Amino acid sequence: MALKIKNVCCIGAGFVGGPTMAVMSKFCKEITFNVVDINQKRIDNWNNEDLDKLPVYEPGLKEIISKTRNENLFFSTNVKESIQNADMIFISVNTPTKKSGLGAGKASDLKWVESCAREVASYAIGHTIVVEKSTLPVKTAEVIQKILNSANQNTEKENSSFDVLSNPEFLAEGTAIKDLEYPDRVLIGGENKESMIALSQMYQNWVPENDILFTNIWSSELAKLTSNAFLAQRISSINSISAICEVTGADVREVSRAIGKDSRIGSKFLESGPGFGGSCFKKDILNLVYLSEYFGLIEVARFWEEVVNINNWHQSRITKIVVEKLFGSISQKKIVILGFAFKANTNDTRESAAIKICKDLIMEGAELIIHDPKVDPLQIENDLQIKPSSDTNYQNESSLNNQFGKWRFSNNLNVFDNAHAVLVLTEWEDYKNIEWDKVAKQMVKPAWIFDARSIVNTDKVKKLGINLWSLGDGSTKNEISDF
Ligand code: NAD
Ligand code: UGA
């Protein structure tokens, strides 16, 4: 007889914990889901009456939350009580790259995972299935199991027992709800078949049984790191080809289309952009690098490290091109930045290419106006570590003698007056509808559009007399128009 799960606790109400539990609560009505976090503000936002204030922006999320919140989905900071009541606990906390100590800059910092495991060990009652939802280095399950086993050394506590499963999450931000509702596969790694079946039965409420894979726990942990490494590698590959396209007159979009038709290569994830961002690709590859080095596989480590190195190079390449095209100096030049999120349809800016590119442009003296439809300007300030300019017109502050430039945020697109250049960094739908003929009239000539997301219609814009540099398009490489 399979175990029947009635009460689930998810520790961590972030970009994964929130949407994942929301979708589970939608399809598993007979189960209660308690999502807990130590961050009171985040929990308050998850409970906000105004669904536009949820801490995570994902298309389709607020519609689910409006139906399941306070029905069978609850957000709180009651960590102890939720662990005590749970027969299954998802660990969905952050696992960033270590900043100091052994493995700094590469290994994952597991202090949040460890503290969760200790809390589960202290409070859990009876038999509890503990599920790794966070992305973790191979063999972390062993560490978690050891900490959980220590629970029974506490003589004041009733005996408890645990099974650890790995159930990595493959959702991408911006499409999280679709990815969760129609996953390519659900991966469950473990040893105890009964626990694996209990978790699988929850998913079977909406995922076909054939798409639920059982593996051993180490394969499951490694498959998640490998999946992100392969995806990031495709982006680094196509971005490196974009640089070759620019100098040879080829067009990376045509190259992508041509190679993507080969069914062995496939057409997805071949869009050249400003370099991959997001909280996970870099961290997970570096984790793989650390693991390889740890086991003495130096060549393997170097191979994967290069995927990250070329991504960093690619981001610097964009700043360099902007400076070069604007006659070698962008000091006091107004540049409009379209998009700060690391991709469209999310408010997440972690590791966004925009952070490095904007910082570099400000260091070169530029005056940036940054627009993003979903990112909070406070988040941008936090990412740039530079206060925004208080003068909205940039007129009263003399930056003539200032070494550095400045930035301000705009929540609308009336920003092109007197701009020397526009740089598209995120592929938001709003930007695809910009009327460039009107924009062209407002800009300082010779005006430049730098399109790092291939959203601007090259033929149309060329006719308007604006100079266009489109990433990876060799036909737009050296045009200076006199208009
Ligand atoms: P996040 O930072 O958005 O959320 C993590 C949350 O955990 C935070 O709100 C934090 O306050 C909370 N937390 C930390 N320690 C806690 C504790 N002891 N008790 C209670 N709450 C605690 O992170 P995220 O983006 O949701 O990522 C979580 C994990 O999922 C990471 O391992 C990540 O690699 C993985 N992942 C992320 C994505 C993604 O798209 N963001 C996709 C797949 C997998
Ligand atoms: C990625 C993976 O796609 C998810 O499967 C995984 O679960 C997740 O990481 C994770 O572990 O965190 P995410 O980072 O949210 O998801 O978004 P992606 O769509 O993968 O985009 C990552 C970056 O690559 C973005 O900056 C995006 O603009 C860029 N990208 C993506 C390209 O430049 N070109 C492409 O063709 C695709």
Coordinates of C-alpha atoms and ligand atoms in Angstrom, one line a residue:
M1 CA 0.0 0.0 0.0
A2 CA 1.4 3.4 -1.0
L3 CA 1.9 6.1 1.6
K4 CA -0.8 8.7 1.4
I5 CA 0.4 12.3 1.6
K6 CA -2.0 14.7 3.4
N7 CA 0.2 17.5 4.6
V8 CA 3.1 19.1 2.7
C9 CA 5.5 21.7 4.0
C10 CA 7.7 23.7 1.6
I11 CA 10.7 25.5 3.2
G12 CA 11.5 28.5 1.0
A13 CA 8.9 30.8 -0.6
G14 CA 11.1 32.0 -3.5
F15 CA 10.9 31.8 -7.3
V16 CA 10.7 28.0 -7.1
G17 CA 8.9 27.3 -3.8
G18 CA 6.0 29.8 -4.4
P19 CA 5.1 28.8 -8.0
T20 CA 5.8 25.1 -7.5
M21 CA 3.5 24.8 -4.5
A22 CA 0.9 27.0 -6.2
V23 CA 0.6 24.5 -9.1
M24 CA 0.7 21.5 -6.8
S25 CA -2.1 23.0 -4.7
K26 CA -4.1 23.5 -7.9
F27 CA -3.9 19.8 -8.9
C28 CA -3.8 18.1 -5.4
K29 CA -6.9 19.6 -3.7
E30 CA -7.0 17.0 -1.0
I31 CA -3.5 17.9 0.2
T32 CA -2.7 21.0 2.4
F33 CA 0.4 22.9 1.4
N34 CA 2.2 25.2 3.9
V35 CA 4.9 27.3 2.3
V36 CA 7.2 28.8 5.0
D37 CA 10.0 31.3 4.9
I38 CA 12.1 33.2 7.3
N39 CA 11.6 36.4 5.3
Q40 CA 8.5 38.0 6.8
K41 CA 8.3 40.6 4.0
R42 CA 8.2 38.0 1.4
I43 CA 5.5 36.1 3.2
D44 CA 3.5 39.3 3.6
N45 CA 3.7 39.8 -0.1
W46 CA 2.6 36.3 -0.8
N47 CA -0.4 37.0 1.4
N48 CA -1.1 40.5 -0.1
E49 CA -4.7 41.0 -1.1
D50 CA -3.4 42.9 -4.2
L51 CA -2.2 40.1 -6.4
D52 CA 0.0 42.5 -8.4
K53 CA 2.1 42.7 -5.3
L54 CA 3.1 39.0 -5.1
P55 CA 6.9 38.8 -4.7
V56 CA 7.3 36.8 -7.9
Y57 CA 5.9 37.9 -11.3
E58 CA 5.0 34.9 -13.5
P59 CA 2.3 34.9 -16.1
G60 CA -0.6 32.8 -14.8
L61 CA 0.6 32.7 -11.2
K62 CA -1.8 35.2 -9.7
E63 CA -4.8 33.4 -11.3
I64 CA -3.8 30.2 -9.4
I65 CA -3.0 32.0 -6.2
S66 CA -6.4 33.7 -6.3
K67 CA -8.1 30.3 -6.3
T68 CA -6.0 28.2 -3.9
R69 CA -4.6 30.6 -1.3
N70 CA -6.1 30.1 2.1
E71 CA -8.0 27.1 0.6
N72 CA -5.3 24.4 0.6
L73 CA -2.3 26.7 0.1
F74 CA -0.9 28.8 3.0
F75 CA 2.0 31.1 3.3
S76 CA 3.5 31.8 6.7
T77 CA 6.6 32.0 8.9
N78 CA 5.4 29.1 11.1
V79 CA 8.4 26.9 10.3
K80 CA 8.2 24.7 13.4
E81 CA 4.5 24.0 13.3
S82 CA 4.5 23.3 9.6
I83 CA 7.3 20.9 9.9
Q84 CA 5.6 19.1 12.8
N85 CA 2.4 18.6 10.8
A86 CA 4.0 17.6 7.5
D87 CA 4.4 14.1 6.1
M88 CA 6.4 15.4 3.2
I89 CA 8.8 18.4 3.3
F90 CA 10.2 20.1 0.2
I91 CA 13.5 22.0 0.7
S92 CA 13.4 24.9 -1.7
V93 CA 15.9 27.3 -0.3
N94 CA 18.6 29.3 -2.0
T95 CA 22.0 27.6 -2.8
P96 CA 24.2 30.4 -4.1
T97 CA 27.9 30.2 -4.9
K98 CA 30.1 30.3 -1.8
K99 CA 31.7 33.8 -1.4
S100 CA 34.5 32.8 1.0
G101 CA 36.2 29.8 2.5
L102 CA 36.9 26.5 0.9
G103 CA 35.6 26.3 -2.7
A104 CA 34.8 30.1 -2.7
G105 CA 33.6 31.3 -6.1
K106 CA 32.6 27.8 -7.3
A107 CA 31.1 25.5 -4.7
S108 CA 27.5 26.0 -3.6
D109 CA 26.9 27.5 -0.2
L110 CA 24.9 24.9 1.6
K111 CA 24.3 26.7 4.9
W112 CA 20.6 27.4 4.2
V113 CA 20.1 23.7 3.2
E114 CA 21.9 22.6 6.3
S115 CA 19.9 24.8 8.6
C116 CA 16.7 23.5 7.1
A117 CA 17.8 19.9 7.6
R118 CA 18.6 20.8 11.3
E119 CA 15.1 22.3 11.7
V120 CA 13.5 19.3 10.2
A121 CA 15.6 17.0 12.4
S122 CA 14.5 18.9 15.5
Y123 CA 10.8 19.3 14.8
A124 CA 9.6 16.5 12.6
I125 CA 7.2 13.9 14.1
G126 CA 6.8 10.3 12.9
H127 CA 7.9 9.4 9.4
T128 CA 8.7 12.3 7.1
I129 CA 9.7 12.2 3.4
V130 CA 12.3 15.0 2.8
V131 CA 12.5 16.1 -0.8
E132 CA 15.4 18.1 -2.3
K133 CA 13.8 20.7 -4.5
S134 CA 16.8 23.1 -4.4
T135 CA 19.6 22.4 -6.9
L136 CA 22.3 20.7 -5.0
P137 CA 25.8 19.2 -5.5
V138 CA 25.9 15.5 -6.0
K139 CA 26.0 13.7 -2.6
T140 CA 24.1 16.4 -0.7
A141 CA 21.4 13.9 0.1
E142 CA 23.9 12.0 2.1
V143 CA 24.7 15.1 4.2
I144 CA 21.0 15.7 4.7
Q145 CA 20.3 12.1 5.7
K146 CA 23.2 12.3 8.3
I147 CA 21.8 15.5 9.9
L148 CA 18.3 13.9 10.0
N149 CA 19.6 10.7 11.6
S150 CA 21.0 12.8 14.4
A151 CA 17.4 13.7 15.3
N152 CA 17.1 10.5 17.3
Q153 CA 20.1 11.3 19.4
N154 CA 18.0 14.0 21.1
T155 CA 16.5 11.9 24.0
E156 CA 13.8 14.4 24.8
K157 CA 12.2 13.9 21.4
E158 CA 10.0 11.1 20.2
N159 CA 11.7 8.8 17.6
S160 CA 11.3 10.0 14.1
S161 CA 12.3 8.5 10.7
F162 CA 13.1 10.0 7.3
D163 CA 13.5 9.2 3.7
V164 CA 15.4 11.6 1.5
L165 CA 14.4 12.0 -2.2
S166 CA 15.8 14.2 -4.9
N167 CA 13.2 15.9 -7.1
P168 CA 15.0 18.7 -9.0
E169 CA 13.0 21.5 -10.5
F170 CA 13.4 22.3 -14.2
L171 CA 11.1 25.3 -14.5
A172 CA 12.4 28.4 -16.3
E173 CA 11.3 31.8 -15.0
G174 CA 8.8 33.7 -17.2
T175 CA 7.3 30.4 -18.2
A176 CA 7.2 28.7 -14.8
I177 CA 3.5 28.0 -14.7
K178 CA 3.5 26.4 -18.1
D179 CA 6.6 24.5 -17.3
L180 CA 5.1 23.2 -14.1
E181 CA 1.8 22.3 -15.6
Y182 CA 3.2 20.6 -18.7
P183 CA 6.7 19.4 -17.6
D184 CA 8.9 17.6 -20.2
R185 CA 9.6 15.2 -17.3
V186 CA 9.5 14.9 -13.5
L187 CA 12.6 13.4 -12.0
I188 CA 12.5 11.5 -8.8
G189 CA 15.7 10.1 -7.4
G190 CA 15.8 7.9 -4.3
E191 CA 16.3 4.5 -2.7
N192 CA 13.0 3.9 -1.0
K193 CA 10.4 2.9 -3.6
E194 CA 7.4 3.5 -1.3
S195 CA 8.4 7.1 -0.8
M196 CA 9.2 7.6 -4.5
I197 CA 5.8 6.3 -5.4
A198 CA 4.1 8.6 -2.9
L199 CA 5.7 11.6 -4.5
S200 CA 5.0 10.3 -8.0
Q201 CA 1.3 9.8 -7.1
M202 CA 1.0 13.5 -6.3
Y203 CA 2.4 14.4 -9.7
Q204 CA 0.2 11.9 -11.4
N205 CA -2.7 14.2 -10.7
W206 CA -1.6 16.1 -13.8
V207 CA 1.5 14.6 -15.2
P208 CA 1.3 11.4 -17.4
E209 CA 3.0 8.5 -15.6
N210 CA 5.4 7.9 -18.5
D211 CA 6.9 11.3 -18.0
I212 CA 7.8 10.6 -14.4
L213 CA 11.3 9.1 -14.2
F214 CA 12.8 7.2 -11.3
T215 CA 16.6 7.1 -10.9
N216 CA 19.1 6.6 -8.2
I217 CA 19.5 9.7 -6.0
W218 CA 23.0 10.7 -7.3
S219 CA 21.9 10.5 -11.0
S220 CA 19.0 12.8 -10.1
E221 CA 21.2 15.4 -8.4
L222 CA 23.7 15.2 -11.3
A223 CA 21.1 15.3 -14.0
K224 CA 19.9 18.7 -12.8
L225 CA 23.4 20.2 -12.9
T226 CA 24.0 18.6 -16.3
S227 CA 20.8 19.9 -17.7
N228 CA 21.6 23.5 -16.8
A229 CA 25.2 23.1 -18.0
F230 CA 24.0 21.8 -21.4
L231 CA 21.5 24.6 -21.8
A232 CA 24.0 27.3 -20.9
Q233 CA 26.6 25.7 -23.2
R234 CA 24.2 26.1 -26.1
I235 CA 23.8 29.8 -25.4
S236 CA 27.6 30.3 -25.1
S237 CA 28.0 28.4 -28.3
I238 CA 25.6 30.5 -30.3
N239 CA 26.8 33.7 -28.8
S240 CA 30.4 32.9 -29.8
I241 CA 29.1 32.3 -33.3
S242 CA 27.4 35.7 -33.3
A243 CA 30.8 37.3 -32.9
I244 CA 32.0 35.4 -36.0
C245 CA 28.8 36.4 -37.9
E246 CA 29.5 40.1 -37.2
V247 CA 32.9 40.1 -38.7
T248 CA 32.1 37.9 -41.7
G249 CA 28.8 39.3 -42.8
A250 CA 26.8 36.2 -41.8
D251 CA 23.6 36.5 -39.7
V252 CA 23.4 34.5 -36.5
R253 CA 19.6 34.2 -36.8
E254 CA 20.0 32.5 -40.2
V255 CA 22.7 30.3 -38.9
S256 CA 20.5 29.3 -35.9
R257 CA 17.6 28.5 -38.2
A258 CA 19.8 26.4 -40.5
I259 CA 21.4 24.3 -37.8
G260 CA 18.2 24.1 -35.7
K261 CA 16.5 22.2 -38.6
D262 CA 18.9 19.3 -37.9
S263 CA 16.8 17.2 -35.6
R264 CA 19.9 16.1 -33.8
I265 CA 20.6 19.7 -32.8
G266 CA 17.0 21.0 -32.5
S267 CA 15.8 24.6 -32.8
K268 CA 15.3 25.7 -29.2
F269 CA 17.7 27.7 -27.1
L270 CA 19.7 29.0 -30.1
E271 CA 18.8 32.7 -29.7
S272 CA 21.8 34.9 -29.4
G273 CA 21.5 37.5 -26.7
P274 CA 23.5 39.7 -24.3
G275 CA 24.8 36.6 -22.5
F276 CA 22.9 34.3 -20.2
G277 CA 21.8 35.6 -16.8
G278 CA 19.6 34.2 -14.1
S279 CA 20.4 32.9 -10.7
C280 CA 21.3 29.3 -11.7
F281 CA 23.3 28.8 -14.9
K282 CA 26.5 30.3 -13.7
K283 CA 26.2 28.9 -10.2
D284 CA 25.3 25.4 -11.4
I285 CA 28.1 25.2 -13.9
L286 CA 30.7 26.5 -11.4
N287 CA 29.4 23.8 -9.1
L288 CA 30.1 21.2 -11.7
V289 CA 33.5 22.7 -12.2
Y290 CA 34.2 22.4 -8.4
L291 CA 32.9 18.8 -8.4
S292 CA 35.2 17.9 -11.3
E293 CA 38.2 19.6 -9.7
Y294 CA 37.5 17.8 -6.4
F295 CA 37.6 14.5 -8.1
G296 CA 40.8 15.4 -10.0
L297 CA 39.0 15.7 -13.4
I298 CA 40.8 18.9 -14.4
E299 CA 40.2 18.8 -18.1
V300 CA 36.5 18.3 -17.5
A301 CA 36.5 21.3 -15.1
R302 CA 38.2 23.5 -17.7
F303 CA 35.8 22.5 -20.4
W304 CA 32.7 23.6 -18.4
E305 CA 34.4 26.7 -16.9
E306 CA 34.9 28.0 -20.5
V307 CA 31.1 28.2 -20.9
V308 CA 31.1 30.8 -18.1
N309 CA 34.2 32.6 -19.2
I310 CA 32.9 33.2 -22.7
N311 CA 29.6 34.5 -21.3
N312 CA 31.5 37.1 -19.3
W313 CA 33.6 38.0 -22.4
H314 CA 30.4 38.3 -24.5
Q315 CA 28.8 40.8 -22.0
S316 CA 31.9 43.0 -22.1
R317 CA 32.0 42.8 -25.9
I318 CA 28.6 44.6 -26.0
T319 CA 29.8 47.6 -23.9
K320 CA 32.9 47.8 -26.1
I321 CA 30.8 47.9 -29.3
V322 CA 28.5 50.7 -27.9
V323 CA 31.5 52.9 -27.0
E324 CA 33.3 52.3 -30.3
K325 CA 30.3 53.1 -32.4
L326 CA 29.6 56.3 -30.4
F327 CA 33.0 57.6 -31.6
G328 CA 35.0 56.2 -28.7
S329 CA 33.4 58.3 -26.0
I330 CA 30.0 58.0 -24.3
S331 CA 30.7 60.6 -21.6
Q332 CA 27.6 62.7 -21.0
K333 CA 25.7 60.9 -23.8
K334 CA 22.2 59.8 -23.0
I335 CA 21.6 56.1 -23.6
V336 CA 18.2 54.5 -23.1
I337 CA 18.4 51.0 -21.7
L338 CA 15.4 48.9 -22.7
G339 CA 15.0 46.0 -20.1
F340 CA 16.9 45.1 -16.9
A341 CA 15.4 41.7 -16.1
F342 CA 17.6 38.7 -17.1
K343 CA 14.9 37.7 -19.6
A344 CA 11.3 38.7 -20.5
N345 CA 8.3 37.9 -18.3
T346 CA 10.1 38.0 -15.0
N347 CA 10.9 40.6 -12.4
D348 CA 14.1 38.7 -11.5
T349 CA 17.4 40.5 -12.2
R350 CA 19.8 38.0 -10.7
E351 CA 23.0 37.8 -12.8
S352 CA 21.2 39.8 -15.5
A353 CA 23.6 40.8 -18.3
A354 CA 22.1 44.3 -17.8
I355 CA 23.9 44.7 -14.5
K356 CA 27.4 44.4 -15.8
I357 CA 26.7 46.3 -19.1
C358 CA 25.0 49.3 -17.3
K359 CA 27.7 49.5 -14.7
D360 CA 30.4 49.5 -17.4
L361 CA 28.5 52.2 -19.4
I362 CA 28.2 54.4 -16.3
M363 CA 31.9 53.9 -15.6
E364 CA 32.5 55.2 -19.1
G365 CA 30.5 58.4 -18.3
A366 CA 27.2 57.6 -19.9
E367 CA 23.9 59.0 -18.6
L368 CA 21.5 56.0 -18.6
I369 CA 17.7 56.0 -18.6
I370 CA 16.7 52.5 -17.6
H371 CA 13.2 51.1 -18.4
D372 CA 11.8 47.8 -17.4
P373 CA 8.1 47.0 -17.1
K374 CA 8.4 44.7 -14.1
V375 CA 11.6 45.4 -12.3
D376 CA 11.5 47.6 -9.2
P377 CA 13.9 50.6 -9.4
L378 CA 15.1 49.8 -5.9
Q379 CA 16.2 46.4 -7.2
I380 CA 18.2 48.1 -9.9
E381 CA 19.9 50.4 -7.4
N382 CA 20.7 47.4 -5.3
D383 CA 22.2 45.6 -8.3
L384 CA 24.2 48.6 -9.6
Q385 CA 25.2 49.7 -6.2
I386 CA 24.9 53.3 -7.5
K387 CA 22.2 55.7 -6.4
P388 CA 19.9 57.0 -9.2
S389 CA 20.2 60.6 -10.3
S390 CA 17.7 62.9 -8.6
D391 CA 17.5 65.2 -11.6
T392 CA 15.0 63.7 -14.0
N393 CA 16.1 65.8 -16.9
Y394 CA 19.8 65.4 -16.2
Q395 CA 20.0 69.2 -16.8
N396 CA 20.9 70.7 -13.5
E397 CA 23.6 68.3 -12.5
S398 CA 26.8 69.1 -14.3
S399 CA 28.7 66.0 -15.0
L400 CA 31.3 67.7 -17.2
N401 CA 34.0 67.2 -14.6
N402 CA 32.6 64.0 -13.2
Q403 CA 34.5 60.9 -14.0
F404 CA 31.5 58.7 -14.0
G405 CA 28.1 58.9 -15.5
K406 CA 24.7 58.4 -13.9
W407 CA 21.4 56.6 -14.2
R408 CA 17.7 57.1 -13.6
F409 CA 14.7 54.9 -14.0
S410 CA 11.7 55.5 -16.1
N411 CA 8.4 53.6 -15.8
N412 CA 7.2 54.7 -19.2
L413 CA 8.6 54.8 -22.7
N414 CA 8.6 58.6 -23.2
V415 CA 12.4 58.5 -22.9
F416 CA 13.9 59.0 -26.3
D417 CA 14.2 62.8 -26.4
N418 CA 17.8 63.8 -27.1
A419 CA 19.0 60.2 -26.7
H420 CA 22.2 59.4 -28.5
A421 CA 21.6 55.6 -28.4
V422 CA 19.1 52.9 -27.4
L423 CA 20.3 49.6 -26.1
V424 CA 17.8 46.7 -26.0
L425 CA 18.8 44.2 -23.4
T426 CA 15.5 42.3 -22.5
E427 CA 13.1 41.0 -25.1
W428 CA 9.9 42.4 -23.5
E429 CA 6.9 42.4 -25.8
D430 CA 6.4 46.2 -25.3
Y431 CA 9.7 46.8 -27.0
K432 CA 8.6 44.9 -30.2
N433 CA 5.9 47.5 -30.7
I434 CA 8.0 50.7 -30.4
E435 CA 7.3 53.1 -33.3
W436 CA 10.9 53.7 -34.4
D437 CA 9.9 56.3 -36.9
K438 CA 8.7 58.6 -34.1
V439 CA 11.7 57.7 -31.9
A440 CA 14.1 58.5 -34.8
K441 CA 12.9 62.1 -34.9
Q442 CA 13.5 62.6 -31.2
M443 CA 17.1 61.3 -31.0
V444 CA 20.4 63.2 -31.4
K445 CA 22.0 62.4 -34.8
P446 CA 23.7 60.3 -35.7
A447 CA 21.5 58.1 -33.6
W448 CA 22.2 54.5 -32.8
I449 CA 20.1 51.5 -31.8
F450 CA 22.0 48.6 -30.4
D451 CA 19.7 45.5 -30.4
A452 CA 21.1 42.7 -28.3
R453 CA 17.8 40.7 -28.5
S454 CA 17.0 40.7 -32.3
I455 CA 13.6 42.3 -31.8
V456 CA 14.0 45.4 -34.0
N457 CA 13.0 45.1 -37.6
T458 CA 16.3 45.7 -39.4
D459 CA 14.8 46.6 -42.8
K460 CA 12.3 49.1 -41.4
V461 CA 14.8 50.8 -39.1
K462 CA 17.5 51.2 -41.8
K463 CA 15.0 53.2 -43.9
L464 CA 14.5 55.7 -41.0
G465 CA 18.1 56.8 -41.0
I466 CA 19.0 55.4 -37.6
N467 CA 22.2 53.4 -37.3
L468 CA 21.5 49.9 -36.3
W469 CA 23.8 47.3 -34.7
S470 CA 22.0 44.1 -34.3
L471 CA 23.8 41.4 -32.3
G472 CA 25.2 38.7 -34.6
D473 CA 24.0 40.4 -37.8
G474 CA 27.1 41.0 -40.0
S475 CA 25.0 43.2 -42.4
T476 CA 24.6 45.9 -39.7
K477 CA 28.3 46.0 -38.7
N478 CA 29.7 49.3 -40.0
E479 CA 27.0 51.6 -40.9
I480 CA 27.2 55.3 -40.0
S481 CA 24.3 57.2 -41.4
D482 CA 24.3 60.9 -42.1
F483 CA 20.7 61.5 -41.3
Ligands
NAD1 P1 15.1 32.3 -3.8 O1 16.2 33.0 -3.2 O2 14.1 33.1 -4.6 O3 14.2 31.7 -2.5 C1 14.7 31.0 -1.5 C2 14.0 31.3 -0.2 O4 14.4 30.4 0.8 C3 14.2 32.7 0.3 O5 12.9 33.4 0.3 C4 14.8 32.6 1.7 O6 14.4 33.5 2.6 C5 14.3 31.2 2.1 N1 15.1 30.5 3.1 C6 16.4 30.3 3.2 N2 16.7 29.6 4.3 C7 15.5 29.4 5.0 C8 15.2 28.6 6.2 N3 16.1 28.1 6.9 N4 13.9 28.5 6.5 C9 12.9 29.1 5.7 N5 13.2 29.8 4.6 C10 14.5 29.9 4.2 O7 15.6 31.1 -4.5 P2 14.9 30.3 -5.8 O8 15.2 31.0 -7.0 O9 13.5 29.9 -5.4 O10 15.8 29.0 -5.8 C11 15.7 28.0 -4.8 C12 16.5 26.8 -5.3 O11 15.9 26.2 -6.5 C13 17.9 27.0 -5.7 O12 18.7 25.9 -5.3 C14 17.9 27.1 -7.2 O13 19.1 26.7 -7.7 C15 16.8 26.1 -7.5 N6 16.1 26.4 -8.8 C16 15.8 27.7 -9.1 C17 15.1 28.0 -10.3 C18 14.7 29.4 -10.7 O14 14.3 29.6 -11.8 N7 14.9 30.4 -9.9 C19 14.7 26.9 -11.1 C20 15.1 25.6 -10.8 C21 15.8 25.4 -9.6
UGA2 C1 17.0 27.9 -16.5 C2 16.6 26.6 -17.2 O1 16.1 26.9 -18.5 C3 15.6 25.9 -16.3 O2 15.3 24.6 -16.9 C4 16.2 25.7 -15.0 O3 15.2 25.0 -14.1 C5 16.5 27.0 -14.4 O4 17.5 27.7 -15.2 C6 17.2 26.9 -13.0 O5 17.7 25.9 -12.7 O6 17.2 28.0 -12.4 P1 16.0 30.3 -16.3 O7 17.3 30.7 -15.9 O8 14.8 30.8 -15.5 O9 15.9 28.7 -16.5 O10 15.7 30.9 -17.8 P2 16.2 30.5 -19.3 O11 15.0 30.6 -20.2 O12 16.9 29.2 -19.3 O13 17.2 31.7 -19.6 C7 18.4 31.8 -19.0 C8 19.2 32.9 -19.7 O14 19.6 32.5 -21.0 C9 18.4 34.2 -19.9 O15 19.3 35.3 -19.7 C10 18.0 34.1 -21.3 O16 17.8 35.4 -21.9 C11 19.2 33.4 -22.0 N1 18.8 32.7 -23.2 C12 17.9 31.7 -23.2 C13 19.4 33.2 -24.4 O17 20.2 34.1 -24.4 N2 19.1 32.5 -25.6 C14 18.2 31.5 -25.6 O18 18.0 30.9 -26.7 C15 17.6 31.1 -24.4

